[in-house]
Tab-separated table of C-alpha atoms in Angstrom:
chain	number	residue	atom	x	y	z
A	28	MET	CA	112.602	111.793	96.260
A	29	PRO	CA	115.730	113.005	94.543
A	30	ALA	CA	118.834	114.290	96.687
A	31	PHE	CA	118.976	117.506	96.745
A	32	PRO	CA	121.784	118.946	93.910
A	33	LEU	CA	124.869	120.276	94.812
A	34	PRO	CA	125.886	123.600	94.820
A	35	ARG	CA	126.860	124.042	90.784
A	36	ARG	CA	130.235	126.379	90.021
A	37	ASN	CA	130.110	129.212	87.898
A	38	PRO	CA	133.261	129.887	86.026
A	39	SER	CA	134.547	132.033	88.301
A	40	GLY	CA	134.637	129.059	90.707
A	41	ARG	CA	132.444	130.306	92.848
A	42	LEU	CA	129.090	128.381	94.097
A	43	ALA	CA	126.041	129.226	92.644
A	44	GLY	CA	123.890	129.066	96.295
A	45	ALA	CA	120.691	129.460	93.778
A	46	THR	CA	120.934	126.237	92.593
A	47	LEU	CA	120.571	124.654	96.377
A	48	LEU	CA	117.081	123.641	97.271
A	49	ALA	CA	116.609	124.398	101.037
A	50	LEU	CA	114.913	121.858	102.853
A	51	VAL	CA	111.804	122.959	103.916
A	52	VAL	CA	109.667	120.190	106.494
A	53	ALA	CA	107.230	121.107	108.812
A	54	GLY	CA	107.170	119.710	112.389
A	55	CYS	CA	110.487	120.501	113.273
A	56	ALA	CA	111.411	119.505	116.593
A	57	THR	CA	111.719	122.135	119.443
A	58	GLY	CA	113.031	122.122	122.965
A	59	HIS	CA	115.581	124.630	124.720
A	60	ALA	CA	118.969	124.617	123.355
A	61	GLY	CA	122.178	123.037	125.341
A	62	THR	CA	124.385	124.314	127.312
A	63	ALA	CA	127.838	124.459	125.378
A	64	ARG	CA	131.082	123.396	126.959
A	65	VAL	CA	134.459	122.557	126.077
A	66	SER	CA	135.173	118.714	125.476
A	67	ALA	CA	138.267	116.916	126.946
A	68	ALA	CA	139.350	117.137	123.401
A	69	GLY	CA	139.474	120.791	123.595
A	70	ALA	CA	137.190	121.056	120.657
A	71	PRO	CA	133.581	122.723	121.321
A	72	ALA	CA	130.869	120.195	122.763
A	73	VAL	CA	127.524	120.056	123.896
A	74	GLN	CA	125.067	119.243	126.555
A	75	GLY	CA	121.615	118.938	124.120
A	76	ARG	CA	118.064	117.784	124.358
A	77	GLY	CA	117.928	115.513	121.174
A	78	THR	CA	119.281	111.345	120.908
A	79	LEU	CA	121.869	109.731	119.320
A	80	PHE	CA	121.985	106.849	117.791
A	81	VAL	CA	125.131	105.102	117.370
A	82	VAL	CA	125.444	101.682	115.283
A	83	GLY	CA	128.787	99.561	115.435
A	84	GLY	CA	129.052	98.927	111.915
A	85	GLY	CA	128.018	95.194	109.618
A	86	PRO	CA	123.994	94.952	108.518
A	87	GLN	CA	121.366	96.884	110.009
A	88	PRO	CA	118.453	94.942	110.940
A	89	PRO	CA	115.387	96.141	109.675
A	90	ALA	CA	113.973	96.813	113.707
A	91	LEU	CA	116.964	99.223	114.280
A	92	VAL	CA	116.331	101.517	111.344
A	93	GLN	CA	112.835	101.375	111.811
A	94	GLU	CA	114.110	102.356	115.770
A	95	PHE	CA	115.747	105.166	114.287
A	96	VAL	CA	113.078	106.243	112.257
A	97	THR	CA	110.639	106.851	114.919
A	98	LEU	CA	113.326	108.814	117.305
A	99	ALA	CA	113.721	111.031	114.121
A	100	GLY	CA	109.303	111.400	114.718
A	101	GLY	CA	108.298	108.428	112.401
A	102	SER	CA	106.540	107.669	108.916
A	103	GLY	CA	105.523	110.508	107.725
A	104	ARG	CA	106.749	112.984	110.223
A	105	ALA	CA	110.461	112.452	110.342
A	106	ARG	CA	112.934	114.404	107.984
A	107	ILE	CA	116.397	112.992	107.713
A	108	VAL	CA	119.482	114.127	106.241
A	109	VAL	CA	122.360	111.842	105.128
A	110	PHE	CA	125.798	112.659	104.283
A	111	ALA	CA	127.932	109.837	103.478
A	112	MET	CA	130.890	111.372	102.915
A	113	ALA	CA	133.317	108.714	104.673
A	114	SER	CA	132.304	106.363	101.849
A	115	ALA	CA	134.965	105.673	98.918
A	116	GLU	CA	131.484	104.578	96.971
A	117	GLY	CA	129.904	108.746	96.066
A	118	ALA	CA	126.725	109.971	96.375
A	119	THR	CA	125.592	106.434	95.593
A	120	SER	CA	126.567	105.367	99.382
A	121	GLY	CA	124.011	107.573	100.434
A	122	GLU	CA	121.458	107.334	98.099
A	123	ALA	CA	120.773	104.078	99.203
A	124	LYS	CA	120.535	104.922	102.272
A	125	ALA	CA	117.835	107.391	102.087
A	126	ALA	CA	115.916	105.230	99.846
A	127	ASP	CA	115.778	102.853	102.420
A	128	LEU	CA	114.794	105.460	104.797
A	129	ARG	CA	112.068	106.589	102.189
A	130	THR	CA	110.549	102.775	102.940
A	131	LEU	CA	110.024	103.553	106.039
A	132	GLY	CA	107.844	106.670	105.270
A	133	ALA	CA	110.649	109.251	106.404
A	134	ARG	CA	111.605	112.039	103.848
A	135	ALA	CA	115.039	111.381	103.641
A	136	THR	CA	117.683	113.138	101.997
A	137	ASN	CA	121.168	112.523	100.349
A	138	VAL	CA	123.429	115.953	100.753
A	139	TRP	CA	126.942	115.334	99.146
A	140	VAL	CA	129.023	118.571	99.332
A	141	THR	CA	132.806	119.037	99.844
A	142	ARG	CA	134.082	121.250	103.099
A	143	GLU	CA	134.162	124.265	100.503
A	144	GLN	CA	129.894	123.687	100.446
A	145	ALA	CA	129.146	122.717	103.462
A	146	ASN	CA	130.977	125.995	105.029
A	147	THR	CA	128.469	127.738	103.007
A	148	ASP	CA	125.039	129.162	104.625
A	149	SER	CA	122.823	127.836	101.474
A	150	VAL	CA	124.592	124.008	102.494
A	151	ALA	CA	123.848	124.346	105.993
A	152	ALA	CA	120.161	125.547	105.704
A	153	LEU	CA	119.179	122.266	104.253
A	154	LEU	CA	119.393	121.362	107.839
A	155	ASP	CA	116.744	123.806	109.101
A	156	GLY	CA	113.396	121.496	109.979
A	157	ALA	CA	115.595	118.680	109.906
A	158	THR	CA	114.289	115.816	112.530
A	159	GLY	CA	117.181	113.037	111.814
A	160	ILE	CA	120.621	113.353	110.936
A	161	TRP	CA	122.834	110.201	109.679
A	162	PHE	CA	126.710	109.767	108.865
A	163	GLY	CA	127.322	106.964	106.796
A	164	GLY	CA	130.240	104.170	107.012
A	165	GLY	CA	133.677	104.273	105.625
A	166	ASP	CA	136.497	106.487	106.597
A	167	GLN	CA	136.085	108.854	109.643
A	168	SER	CA	138.783	111.050	108.461
A	169	ARG	CA	136.640	111.654	105.572
A	170	LEU	CA	133.718	112.808	106.461
A	171	THR	CA	135.610	115.106	109.693
A	172	ALA	CA	137.575	116.997	106.898
A	173	ALA	CA	134.506	117.791	104.752
A	174	LEU	CA	132.178	119.006	108.363
A	175	ARG	CA	134.675	119.506	110.877
A	176	GLY	CA	134.478	123.073	111.583
A	177	THR	CA	132.207	124.416	109.389
A	178	LYS	CA	128.550	126.513	109.381
A	179	THR	CA	127.135	122.913	108.048
A	180	GLU	CA	128.761	120.885	111.357
A	181	ALA	CA	127.295	124.497	113.521
A	182	ALA	CA	123.848	123.489	112.132
A	183	ILE	CA	124.088	119.908	113.179
A	184	ARG	CA	124.736	120.733	116.590
A	185	ARG	CA	121.917	122.871	116.687
A	186	ARG	CA	120.111	120.346	115.176
A	187	TYR	CA	120.709	118.006	118.015
A	188	GLU	CA	120.285	120.345	120.859
A	189	GLY	CA	116.441	121.533	119.552
A	190	GLY	CA	115.910	117.483	120.041
A	191	ALA	CA	116.915	115.823	117.107
A	192	VAL	CA	118.530	112.155	116.889
A	193	VAL	CA	121.929	111.986	115.037
A	194	GLY	CA	122.455	108.510	114.167
A	195	GLY	CA	125.532	107.028	112.597
A	196	THR	CA	127.385	103.269	111.877
A	197	SER	CA	130.840	102.821	111.508
A	198	ALA	CA	133.019	105.426	110.235
A	199	GLY	CA	129.852	107.701	111.322
A	200	ALA	CA	129.567	106.324	115.148
A	201	ALA	CA	132.915	107.211	115.702
A	202	VAL	CA	132.896	110.350	114.139
A	203	MET	CA	130.854	111.036	117.626
A	204	SER	CA	133.392	111.577	120.271
A	205	ALA	CA	135.025	114.823	121.175
A	206	ARG	CA	138.525	112.120	120.724
A	207	MET	CA	137.935	110.033	117.639
A	208	ILE	CA	139.480	106.831	117.124
A	209	THR	CA	141.097	106.727	112.997
A	210	GLY	CA	141.799	103.583	113.017
A	211	ASP	CA	145.586	103.662	112.456
A	212	GLU	CA	148.631	103.346	114.733
A	213	ARG	CA	152.063	104.315	114.593
A	214	ARG	CA	153.736	100.584	115.971
A	215	PRO	CA	151.615	97.551	114.325
A	216	GLY	CA	152.431	94.800	116.253
A	217	GLY	CA	154.656	96.788	118.560
A	218	ASP	CA	158.293	95.259	119.325
A	219	ARG	CA	157.285	92.206	116.878
A	220	PRO	CA	155.475	93.696	113.937
A	221	VAL	CA	152.954	91.244	112.196
A	222	LYS	CA	151.570	91.328	108.519
A	223	ASP	CA	147.993	92.105	109.704
A	224	ASP	CA	147.010	94.968	111.591
A	225	GLY	CA	145.009	93.636	114.015
A	226	PHE	CA	146.000	95.881	116.681
A	227	MET	CA	148.235	93.375	118.721
A	228	THR	CA	149.065	95.114	121.643
A	229	ILE	CA	147.984	97.364	124.442
A	230	ALA	CA	150.382	100.504	124.810
A	231	ARG	CA	150.566	104.216	124.818
A	232	ASP	CA	151.219	106.658	121.966
A	233	ASN	CA	150.158	104.132	119.498
A	234	ILE	CA	146.636	104.585	118.498
A	235	ILE	CA	146.678	107.171	116.406
A	236	LEU	CA	143.554	110.042	117.497
A	237	ASP	CA	141.816	112.882	116.037
A	238	ALA	CA	139.378	115.853	116.984
A	239	GLY	CA	135.317	114.316	115.881
A	240	PHE	CA	132.191	116.491	116.299
A	241	GLY	CA	132.113	115.886	120.078
A	242	LEU	CA	128.452	114.864	120.689
A	243	LEU	CA	129.085	112.752	122.484
A	244	ASP	CA	131.835	114.303	124.762
A	245	ASP	CA	132.420	111.622	127.845
A	246	ALA	CA	133.497	108.967	126.015
A	247	VAL	CA	135.285	107.478	123.516
A	248	VAL	CA	133.645	105.097	120.785
A	249	ASP	CA	134.679	102.319	118.756
A	250	GLN	CA	132.787	99.845	116.476
A	251	HIS	CA	132.761	96.584	114.605
A	252	PHE	CA	133.754	95.855	118.092
A	253	LEU	CA	133.474	92.298	118.823
A	254	ARG	CA	133.576	91.160	115.143
A	255	ARG	CA	136.906	92.969	114.513
A	256	LYS	CA	138.402	91.804	118.250
A	257	ARG	CA	139.831	95.832	119.222
A	258	HIS	CA	139.247	95.196	122.467
A	259	ASN	CA	143.512	96.139	122.516
A	260	ARG	CA	142.495	99.322	120.985
A	261	LEU	CA	140.039	100.808	123.314
A	262	MET	CA	141.517	99.867	126.238
A	263	SER	CA	144.922	101.297	124.822
A	264	VAL	CA	143.080	104.775	124.319
A	265	VAL	CA	140.773	104.688	127.896
A	266	LEU	CA	143.841	104.253	130.252
A	267	GLU	CA	146.097	106.510	128.483
A	268	ARG	CA	143.746	109.565	127.718
A	269	ALA	CA	140.516	111.303	129.313
A	270	PRO	CA	137.939	111.158	129.401
A	271	HIS	CA	138.791	107.353	130.592
A	272	LEU	CA	135.535	106.144	129.762
A	273	GLY	CA	135.509	103.863	126.459
A	274	VAL	CA	132.042	101.526	124.643
A	275	GLY	CA	132.756	99.280	121.609
A	276	ILE	CA	130.322	98.949	120.006
A	277	ASP	CA	129.337	95.457	117.812
A	278	GLU	CA	127.803	95.048	114.600
A	279	SER	CA	124.684	95.373	113.646
A	280	THR	CA	123.784	97.157	117.423
A	281	ALA	CA	123.138	100.134	118.495
A	282	LEU	CA	124.103	102.641	121.542
A	283	VAL	CA	121.440	104.782	122.202
A	284	ILE	CA	122.150	107.775	124.580
A	285	GLU	CA	118.998	109.379	125.844
A	286	PRO	CA	118.310	113.300	126.059
A	287	ASP	CA	119.081	112.227	129.582
A	288	GLY	CA	122.919	111.416	128.849
A	289	ARG	CA	121.757	107.160	129.630
A	290	TRP	CA	122.563	104.514	127.624
A	291	ARG	CA	120.766	101.752	126.005
A	292	VAL	CA	121.636	99.182	124.176
A	293	SER	CA	119.698	97.837	120.912
A	294	GLY	CA	119.932	95.500	118.057
A	295	ALA	CA	121.681	91.816	117.857
A	296	SER	CA	124.655	91.961	119.752
A	297	ALA	CA	126.097	93.987	122.730
A	298	VAL	CA	128.243	96.947	123.572
A	299	VAL	CA	131.727	96.500	125.902
A	300	VAL	CA	132.424	99.669	128.117
A	301	TYR	CA	135.188	99.953	129.691
A	302	ASP	CA	135.361	102.376	132.445
A	303	ALA	CA	138.755	103.198	133.626
A	304	ARG	CA	137.898	106.751	135.848
A	305	ARG	CA	138.882	105.156	139.082
A	306	ALA	CA	141.231	102.964	137.797
A	307	ALA	CA	144.861	102.902	138.724
A	308	VAL	CA	147.415	103.512	135.779
A	309	THR	CA	151.394	102.934	135.431
A	310	PRO	CA	152.924	106.070	135.510
A	311	ALA	CA	154.377	107.485	131.986
A	312	GLY	CA	157.315	105.954	130.871
A	313	THR	CA	156.321	102.293	131.822
A	314	THR	CA	154.758	99.753	130.380
A	315	LEU	CA	150.485	100.454	130.189
A	316	GLY	CA	148.830	98.687	132.632
A	317	ALA	CA	146.088	99.029	135.467
A	318	THR	CA	144.068	98.077	137.908
A	319	GLY	CA	140.509	98.693	138.647
A	320	MET	CA	139.502	98.844	135.676
A	321	THR	CA	135.569	98.481	135.114
A	322	VAL	CA	134.249	96.036	132.697
A	323	HIS	CA	130.607	95.808	131.315
A	324	VAL	CA	129.482	93.268	128.038
A	325	LEU	CA	125.883	94.342	127.759
A	326	PRO	CA	123.992	93.116	125.235
A	327	ALA	CA	120.510	94.261	123.812
A	328	GLY	CA	117.593	95.659	126.732
A	329	SER	CA	121.222	96.343	128.830
A	330	ARG	CA	121.277	100.081	129.832
A	331	PHE	CA	124.529	101.865	131.543
A	332	ASP	CA	124.261	105.644	133.493
A	333	PRO	CA	127.968	107.248	132.352
A	334	ARG	CA	127.114	109.555	135.148
A	335	THR	CA	127.224	106.994	138.342
A	336	GLY	CA	129.109	104.585	136.421
A	337	SER	CA	126.343	102.200	137.009
A	338	ALA	CA	125.103	99.125	134.512
A	339	THR	CA	121.875	97.169	134.372
A	340	LEU	CA	121.102	94.112	132.228
A	341	PRO	CA	117.967	92.838	130.356
A	342	SER	CA	117.077	91.125	133.518
A	343	GLY	CA	116.621	94.331	135.953
A	344	VAL	CA	120.361	92.813	137.397
A	345	PRO	CA	122.270	95.158	138.635
């Protein structure tokens, strides 16, 4: 199935809305809308009834892709919209993902739009009836620049509140947070700068954040976590800023956030949870440090309840 055509411009520069095809699907997900609230970052966040499928980047095992399609309704029922504007490769990146999803029986459509286009009713209507939404990898700031605060983002929220699964990988995982890690820092290497940008320090006011989509507002997401050794980055954020809960997702691994808010781990590796909600943190103006921060290393099959802070390993050991 070809991707939806993008809006064309007429000579006046206006979008030709008639050239957009609506995403018309049967068997759309139903459910009560969630309650909107203000997130820790000050952006609107949602308490939805859908599922978040947050992948830490890298190769995606076939079983992981199949799990996403199953959550979206399965073969013949899943209706998935792919947004890949984070990629530097252009629309071809999203089309490749859509093609993979189609091989599993999903009706998948690649939608590549500018911010101006994303803020039109015609593009927002492409989400009508979608049971799954996918954000591709690349630069998360590109994706939020295109969608955040637009009618299309609002439509994504409505689908999530209505029961759809929202997934993403790498940059598409980072955008899930209300507070989004951008990938940049103010002082690479700290007092002893180094040539490579390895997030070498745990420090205040160093990690640069921006507003994400706020679908997950009680934790900050980091990705490629074990593979790229991003512990210092996430610890700095968790100790310094609310909500003081962070999850680092490794490659080829998904954090699945279920409709009741509980987390489970799926895939090839593990996620690391930093919970500093009860930690004692050094005061402003001093070296960043803490006692009492809880760390969980959770392989596939593990579960975590962010409301209680309790974790369970696959063997059932608490």
